[in-house]
Tab-separated table of C-alpha atoms in Angstrom:
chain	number	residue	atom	x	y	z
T	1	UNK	CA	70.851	86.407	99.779
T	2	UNK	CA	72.052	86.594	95.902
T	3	UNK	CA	74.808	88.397	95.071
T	4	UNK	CA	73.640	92.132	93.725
T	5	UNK	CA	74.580	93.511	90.556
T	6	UNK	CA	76.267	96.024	89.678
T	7	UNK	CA	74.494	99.168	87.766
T	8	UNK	CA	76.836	100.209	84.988
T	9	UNK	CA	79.020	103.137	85.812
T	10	UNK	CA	77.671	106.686	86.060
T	11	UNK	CA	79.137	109.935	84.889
T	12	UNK	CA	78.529	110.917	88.696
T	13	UNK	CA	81.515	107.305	89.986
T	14	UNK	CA	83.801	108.620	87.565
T	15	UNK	CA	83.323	112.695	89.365
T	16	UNK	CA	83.262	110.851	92.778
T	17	UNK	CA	86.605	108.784	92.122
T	18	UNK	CA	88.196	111.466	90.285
T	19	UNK	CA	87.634	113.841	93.915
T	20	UNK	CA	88.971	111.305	95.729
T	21	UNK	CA	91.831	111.387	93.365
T	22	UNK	CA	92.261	115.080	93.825
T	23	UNK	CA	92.186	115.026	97.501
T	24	UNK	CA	94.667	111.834	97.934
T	25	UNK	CA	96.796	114.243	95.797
T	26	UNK	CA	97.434	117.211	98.321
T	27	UNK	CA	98.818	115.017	100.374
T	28	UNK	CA	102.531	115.427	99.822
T	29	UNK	CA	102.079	119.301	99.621
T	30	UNK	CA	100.606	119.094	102.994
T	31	UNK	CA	103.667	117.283	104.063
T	32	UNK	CA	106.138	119.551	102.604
T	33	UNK	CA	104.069	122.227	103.979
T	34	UNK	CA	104.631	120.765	107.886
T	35	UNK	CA	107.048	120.648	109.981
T	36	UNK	CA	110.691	119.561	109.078
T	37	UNK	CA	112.478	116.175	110.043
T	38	UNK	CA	109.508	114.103	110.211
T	39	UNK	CA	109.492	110.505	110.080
T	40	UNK	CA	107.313	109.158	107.412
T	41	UNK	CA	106.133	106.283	109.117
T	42	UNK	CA	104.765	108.749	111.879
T	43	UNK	CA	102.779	110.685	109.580
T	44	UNK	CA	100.972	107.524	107.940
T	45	UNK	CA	100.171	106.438	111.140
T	46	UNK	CA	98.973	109.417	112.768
T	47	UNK	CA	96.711	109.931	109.519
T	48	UNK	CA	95.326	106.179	109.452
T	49	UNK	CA	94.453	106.801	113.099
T	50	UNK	CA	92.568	109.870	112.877
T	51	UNK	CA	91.131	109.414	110.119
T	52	UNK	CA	90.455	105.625	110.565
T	53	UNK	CA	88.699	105.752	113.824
T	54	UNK	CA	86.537	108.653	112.797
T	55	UNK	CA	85.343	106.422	109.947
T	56	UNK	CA	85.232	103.926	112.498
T	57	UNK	CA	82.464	106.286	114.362
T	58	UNK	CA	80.672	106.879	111.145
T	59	UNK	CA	80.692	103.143	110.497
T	60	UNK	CA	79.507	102.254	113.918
T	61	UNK	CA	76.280	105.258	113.618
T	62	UNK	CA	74.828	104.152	110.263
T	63	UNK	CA	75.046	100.777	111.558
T	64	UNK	CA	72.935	101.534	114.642
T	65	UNK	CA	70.207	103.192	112.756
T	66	UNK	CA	70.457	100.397	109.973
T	67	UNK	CA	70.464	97.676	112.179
T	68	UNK	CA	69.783	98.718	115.460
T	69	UNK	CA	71.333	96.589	118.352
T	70	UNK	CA	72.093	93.844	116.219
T	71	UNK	CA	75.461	92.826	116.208
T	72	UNK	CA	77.311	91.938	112.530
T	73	UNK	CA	77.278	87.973	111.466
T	74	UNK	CA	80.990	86.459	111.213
T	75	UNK	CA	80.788	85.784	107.878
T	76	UNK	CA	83.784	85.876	104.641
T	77	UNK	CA	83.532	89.777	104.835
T	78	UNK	CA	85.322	89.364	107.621
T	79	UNK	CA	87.808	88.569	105.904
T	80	UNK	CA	87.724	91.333	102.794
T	81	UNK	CA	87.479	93.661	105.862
T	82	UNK	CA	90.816	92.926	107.420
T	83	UNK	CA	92.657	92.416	103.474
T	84	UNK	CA	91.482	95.740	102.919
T	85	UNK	CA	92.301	97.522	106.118
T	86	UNK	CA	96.129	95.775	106.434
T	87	UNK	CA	96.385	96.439	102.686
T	88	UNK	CA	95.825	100.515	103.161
T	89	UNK	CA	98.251	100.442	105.784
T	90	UNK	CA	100.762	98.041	104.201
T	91	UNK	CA	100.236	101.234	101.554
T	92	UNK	CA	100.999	103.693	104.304
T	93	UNK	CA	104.578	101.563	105.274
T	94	UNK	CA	105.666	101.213	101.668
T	95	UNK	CA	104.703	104.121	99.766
T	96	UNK	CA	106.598	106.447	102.174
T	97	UNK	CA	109.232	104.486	102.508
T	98	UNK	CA	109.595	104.280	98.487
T	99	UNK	CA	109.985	107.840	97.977
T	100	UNK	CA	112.346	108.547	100.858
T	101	UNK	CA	114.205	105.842	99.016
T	102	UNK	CA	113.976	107.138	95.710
T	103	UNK	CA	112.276	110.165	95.826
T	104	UNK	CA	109.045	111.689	95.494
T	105	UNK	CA	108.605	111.807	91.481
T	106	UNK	CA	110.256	107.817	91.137
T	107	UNK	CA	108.713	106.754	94.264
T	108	UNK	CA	105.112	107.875	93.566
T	109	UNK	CA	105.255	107.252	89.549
T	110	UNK	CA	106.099	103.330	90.302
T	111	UNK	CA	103.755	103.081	93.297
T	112	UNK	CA	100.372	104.813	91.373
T	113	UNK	CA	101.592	103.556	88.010
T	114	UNK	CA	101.499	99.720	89.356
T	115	UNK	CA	98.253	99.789	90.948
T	116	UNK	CA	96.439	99.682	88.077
T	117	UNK	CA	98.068	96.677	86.753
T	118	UNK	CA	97.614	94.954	89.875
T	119	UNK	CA	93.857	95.990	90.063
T	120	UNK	CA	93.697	94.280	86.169
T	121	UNK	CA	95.465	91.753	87.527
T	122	UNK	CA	93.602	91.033	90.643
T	123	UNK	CA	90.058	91.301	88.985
T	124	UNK	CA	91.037	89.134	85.907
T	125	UNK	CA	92.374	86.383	88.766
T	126	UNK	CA	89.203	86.499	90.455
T	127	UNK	CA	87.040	85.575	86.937
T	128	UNK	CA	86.467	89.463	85.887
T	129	UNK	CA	88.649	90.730	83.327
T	130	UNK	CA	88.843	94.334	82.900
T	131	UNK	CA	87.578	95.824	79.764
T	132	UNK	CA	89.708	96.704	76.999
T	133	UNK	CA	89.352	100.465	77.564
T	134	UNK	CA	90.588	99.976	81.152
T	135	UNK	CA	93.441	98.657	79.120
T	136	UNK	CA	94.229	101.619	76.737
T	137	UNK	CA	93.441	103.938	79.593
T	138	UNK	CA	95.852	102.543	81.709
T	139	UNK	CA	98.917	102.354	79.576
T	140	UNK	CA	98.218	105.709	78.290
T	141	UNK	CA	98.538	107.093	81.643
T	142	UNK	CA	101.420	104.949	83.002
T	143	UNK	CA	103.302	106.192	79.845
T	144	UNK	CA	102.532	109.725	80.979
T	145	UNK	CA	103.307	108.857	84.489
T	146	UNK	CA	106.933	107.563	83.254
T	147	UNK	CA	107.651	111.039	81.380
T	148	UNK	CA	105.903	112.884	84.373
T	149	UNK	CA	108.855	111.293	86.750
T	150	UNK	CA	111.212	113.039	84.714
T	151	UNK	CA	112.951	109.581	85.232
T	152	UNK	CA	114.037	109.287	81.366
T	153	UNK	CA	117.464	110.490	80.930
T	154	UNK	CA	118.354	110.020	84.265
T	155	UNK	CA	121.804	109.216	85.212
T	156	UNK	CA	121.813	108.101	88.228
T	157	UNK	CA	120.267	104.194	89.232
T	158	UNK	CA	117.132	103.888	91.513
T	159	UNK	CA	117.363	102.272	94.781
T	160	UNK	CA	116.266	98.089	93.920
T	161	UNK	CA	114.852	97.883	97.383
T	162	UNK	CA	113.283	101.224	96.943
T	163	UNK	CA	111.736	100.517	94.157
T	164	UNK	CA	110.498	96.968	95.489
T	165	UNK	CA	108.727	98.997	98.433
T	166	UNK	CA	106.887	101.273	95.896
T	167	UNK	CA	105.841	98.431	93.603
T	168	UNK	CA	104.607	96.599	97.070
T	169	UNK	CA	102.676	100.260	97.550
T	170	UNK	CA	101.065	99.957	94.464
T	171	UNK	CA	99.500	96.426	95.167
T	172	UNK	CA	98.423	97.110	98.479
T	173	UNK	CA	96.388	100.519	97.252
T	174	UNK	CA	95.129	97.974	94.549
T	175	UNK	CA	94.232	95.040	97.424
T	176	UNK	CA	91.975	97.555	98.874
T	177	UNK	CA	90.126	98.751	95.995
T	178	UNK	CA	89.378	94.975	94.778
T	179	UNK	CA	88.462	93.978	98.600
T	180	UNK	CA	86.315	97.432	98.810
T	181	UNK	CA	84.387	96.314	95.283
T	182	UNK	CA	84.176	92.421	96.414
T	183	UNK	CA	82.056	93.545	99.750
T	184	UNK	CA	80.271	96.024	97.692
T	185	UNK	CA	79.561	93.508	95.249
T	186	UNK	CA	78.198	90.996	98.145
T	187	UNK	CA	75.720	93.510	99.202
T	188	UNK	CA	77.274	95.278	101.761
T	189	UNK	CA	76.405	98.883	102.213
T	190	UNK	CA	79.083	101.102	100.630
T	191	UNK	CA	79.062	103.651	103.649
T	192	UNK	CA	79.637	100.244	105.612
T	193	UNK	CA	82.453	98.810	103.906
T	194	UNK	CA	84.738	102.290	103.334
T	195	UNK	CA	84.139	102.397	107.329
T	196	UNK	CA	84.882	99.105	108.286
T	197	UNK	CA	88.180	98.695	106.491
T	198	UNK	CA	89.215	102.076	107.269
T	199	UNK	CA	88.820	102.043	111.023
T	200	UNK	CA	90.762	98.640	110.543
T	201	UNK	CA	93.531	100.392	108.862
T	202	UNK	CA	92.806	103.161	111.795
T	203	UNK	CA	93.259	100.302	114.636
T	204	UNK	CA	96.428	98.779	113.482
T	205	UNK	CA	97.998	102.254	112.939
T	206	UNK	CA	97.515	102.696	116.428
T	207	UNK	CA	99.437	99.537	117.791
T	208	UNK	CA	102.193	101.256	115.526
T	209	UNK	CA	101.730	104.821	117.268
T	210	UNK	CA	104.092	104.336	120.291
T	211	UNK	CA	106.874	103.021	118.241
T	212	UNK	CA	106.977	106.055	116.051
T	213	UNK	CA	108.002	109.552	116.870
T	214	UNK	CA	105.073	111.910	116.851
T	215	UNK	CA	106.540	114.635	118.635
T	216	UNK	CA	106.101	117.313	115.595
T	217	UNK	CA	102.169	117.040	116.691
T	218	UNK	CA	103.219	119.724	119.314
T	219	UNK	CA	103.941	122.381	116.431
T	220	UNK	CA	100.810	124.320	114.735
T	221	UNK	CA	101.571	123.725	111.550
T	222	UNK	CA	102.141	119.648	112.906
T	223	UNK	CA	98.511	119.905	114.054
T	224	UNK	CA	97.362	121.650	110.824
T	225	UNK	CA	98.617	118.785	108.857
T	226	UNK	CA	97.550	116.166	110.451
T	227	UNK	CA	93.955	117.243	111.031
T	228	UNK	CA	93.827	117.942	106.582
T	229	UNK	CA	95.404	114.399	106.139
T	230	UNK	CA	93.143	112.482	108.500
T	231	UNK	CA	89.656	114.208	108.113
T	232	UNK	CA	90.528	115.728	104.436
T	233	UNK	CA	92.079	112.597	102.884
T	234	UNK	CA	90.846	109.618	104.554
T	235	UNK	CA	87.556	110.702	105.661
T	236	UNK	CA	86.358	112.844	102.932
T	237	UNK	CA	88.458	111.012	99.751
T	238	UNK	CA	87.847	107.135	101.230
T	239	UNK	CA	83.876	108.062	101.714
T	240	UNK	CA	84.083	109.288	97.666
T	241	UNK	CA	86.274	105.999	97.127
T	242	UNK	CA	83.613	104.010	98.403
T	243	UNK	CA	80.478	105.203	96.573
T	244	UNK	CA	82.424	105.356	93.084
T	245	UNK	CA	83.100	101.539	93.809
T	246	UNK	CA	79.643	100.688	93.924
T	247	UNK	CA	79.435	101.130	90.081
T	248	UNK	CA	83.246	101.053	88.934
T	249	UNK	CA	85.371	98.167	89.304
T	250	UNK	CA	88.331	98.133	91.251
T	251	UNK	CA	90.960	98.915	88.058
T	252	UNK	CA	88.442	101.690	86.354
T	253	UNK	CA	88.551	103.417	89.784
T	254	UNK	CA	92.206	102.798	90.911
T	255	UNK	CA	93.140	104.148	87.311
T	256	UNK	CA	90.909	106.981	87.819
T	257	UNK	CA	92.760	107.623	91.077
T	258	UNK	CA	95.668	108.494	89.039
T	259	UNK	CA	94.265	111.803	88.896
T	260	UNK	CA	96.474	111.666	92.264
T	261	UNK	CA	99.800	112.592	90.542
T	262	UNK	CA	97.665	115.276	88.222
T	263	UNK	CA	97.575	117.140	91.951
T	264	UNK	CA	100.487	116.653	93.406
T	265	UNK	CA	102.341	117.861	90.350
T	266	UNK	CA	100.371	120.977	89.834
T	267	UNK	CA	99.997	121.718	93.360
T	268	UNK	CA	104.168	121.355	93.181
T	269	UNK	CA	104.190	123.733	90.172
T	270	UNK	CA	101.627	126.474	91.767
T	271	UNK	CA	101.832	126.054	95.632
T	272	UNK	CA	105.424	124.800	96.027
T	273	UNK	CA	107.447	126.658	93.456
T	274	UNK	CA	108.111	123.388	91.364
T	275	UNK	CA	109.175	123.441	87.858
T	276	UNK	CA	108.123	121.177	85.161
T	277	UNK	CA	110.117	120.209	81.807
T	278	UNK	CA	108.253	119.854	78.683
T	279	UNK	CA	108.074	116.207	78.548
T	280	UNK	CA	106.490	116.091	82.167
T	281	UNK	CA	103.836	118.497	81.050
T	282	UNK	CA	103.537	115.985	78.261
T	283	UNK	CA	103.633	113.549	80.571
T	284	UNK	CA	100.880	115.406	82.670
T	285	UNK	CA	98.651	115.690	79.951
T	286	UNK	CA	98.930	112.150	79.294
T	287	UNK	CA	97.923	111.168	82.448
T	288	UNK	CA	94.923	113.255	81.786
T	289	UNK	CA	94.113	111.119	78.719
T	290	UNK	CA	94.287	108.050	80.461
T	291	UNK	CA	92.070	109.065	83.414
T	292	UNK	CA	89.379	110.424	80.667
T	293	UNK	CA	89.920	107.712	78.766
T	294	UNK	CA	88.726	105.509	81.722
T	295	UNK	CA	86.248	107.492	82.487
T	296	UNK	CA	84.095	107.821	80.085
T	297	UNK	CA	81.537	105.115	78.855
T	298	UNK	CA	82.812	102.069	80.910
T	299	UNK	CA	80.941	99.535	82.339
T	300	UNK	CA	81.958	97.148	84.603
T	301	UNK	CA	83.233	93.360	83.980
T	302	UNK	CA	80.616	91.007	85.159
């Protein structure tokens, strides 16, 4: 069947992306918020496996009544569907391991400030260059993500390997967003895709499980945690993911997504009892900029 284009992008992607955004965001409150001593790993895994395989469910039900008994065609979406489900948990590994390394603010500014590039980068590799206001958008709000870090100033030197982990992070996050928008882009259902790929990212998590030690899941605030990170921010934030990127490209909505670091830093400020210097609110706001920037009137690169 031919290939399906894309409608230009709708106020309505941008509000879609931007929730996901928001709700990828409370994730390292939630964290700090559980139990102590956890081990990062652990808590990526646990929330690719519930939420995964409860995507998988959803996947497997609007299938049915789409398709009835028929069983999917092997066909090259195959293989998008496995890039993008190794790619979110390849995020999972790195991300968390980046800002153990190096910290939270470091480890999340390098990880989220790099995907962009490597969406860009991706999309212009595969014959679709972003647009010019993806470009201003994004290095007004990796500028903003630098002075958010409070990195500037700092005396002390980042961990290399730490910050090779979160730079890894940020490539992954952008392998899924480009492998999410190529399936979209073939014609496959958007519910379909986000499902797929996520209950892939759900099943390897699980032949990780037993290797990892789970055992603050028998606390109530362990349980509370993981049942906002798996149904909250996979479920809920990968389903708005997945309908934004049937209008946005892949680098419009993974610098859209950096209204991520908006959340976490004002949840720090309001929930956590953070304090912010002038140049990260300056830094905050610029972030802002950038995401509205990319937000507004954009169309995607045919």
């Amino acid at each position: 069947m031919p290939t399906p284009q894309h409608a230009p992008s709708t106020p309505l992607a941008s509000v879609l992306m931007l929730g996901a955004g928001v709700l990828f965001g409370t994730t390292g409150t939630a964290q700090a918020l559980g139990p102590d001593g956890m081990d990062p790993l652990s808590v990526g895994a646990v929330r690719q496996v519930s939420g995964g395989l409860i995507l998988a469910l959803v996947g497997v039900i609007a299938w049915a009544r789409r398709e009835g008994a028929r069983l999917p065609r092997p066909s090259v979406k195959v293989g998008w569907v496995l890039l993008g489900g190794a790619s979110i948990m390849a995020f999972q590994a790195t991300f968390f391991a980046g800002t153990q390394a190096n910290g939270v603010a470091v480890g999340t500014v390098v990880a989220l400030g790099s995907s962009p590039l490597f969406a860009g980068l991706f999309e212009w590799l595969a014959g679709r260059p972003p647009s010019r206001r993806w470009l201003v958008a994004t290095l007004v709000a990796v500028a903003g993500l630098v002075l958010l870090s409070g990195a500037l100033g700092s005396t002390s030197a980042p961990d290399p390997l730490g910050l090779l982990l979160s730079i890894v992070a940020g490539a992954s996050y952008a392998g899924y967003a480009v492998a999410a928008a190529t399936l979209l882009r073939q014609g496959t259902h958007a519910l379909i895709a986000t499902t797929a790929i996520l209950g892939t990212s759900g099943v390897i998590a699980a032949a990780i499980l037993p290797f990892v030690d789970t055992g603050w899941l028998a606390e109530p605030s362990g349980l509370a945690m993981a049942f906002w990170l798996g149904p909250v921010t996979v479920v809920a934030a990968y389903l708005l993911m997945g309908t934004a990127l049937r209008t946005l490209s892949a680098s419009t909505a993974v610098t859209l997504g950096l209204a991520e670091p908006i959340t976490a830093a004002t949840l720090g400020v309001v929930v956590l009892g953070e304090t912010l210097t002038g140049m990260q609110w300056t830094g905050l706001a610029a972030v802002l900029a950038g995401v509205l920037i990319a937000g507004t009137r954009g169309r995607i690169q045919r």
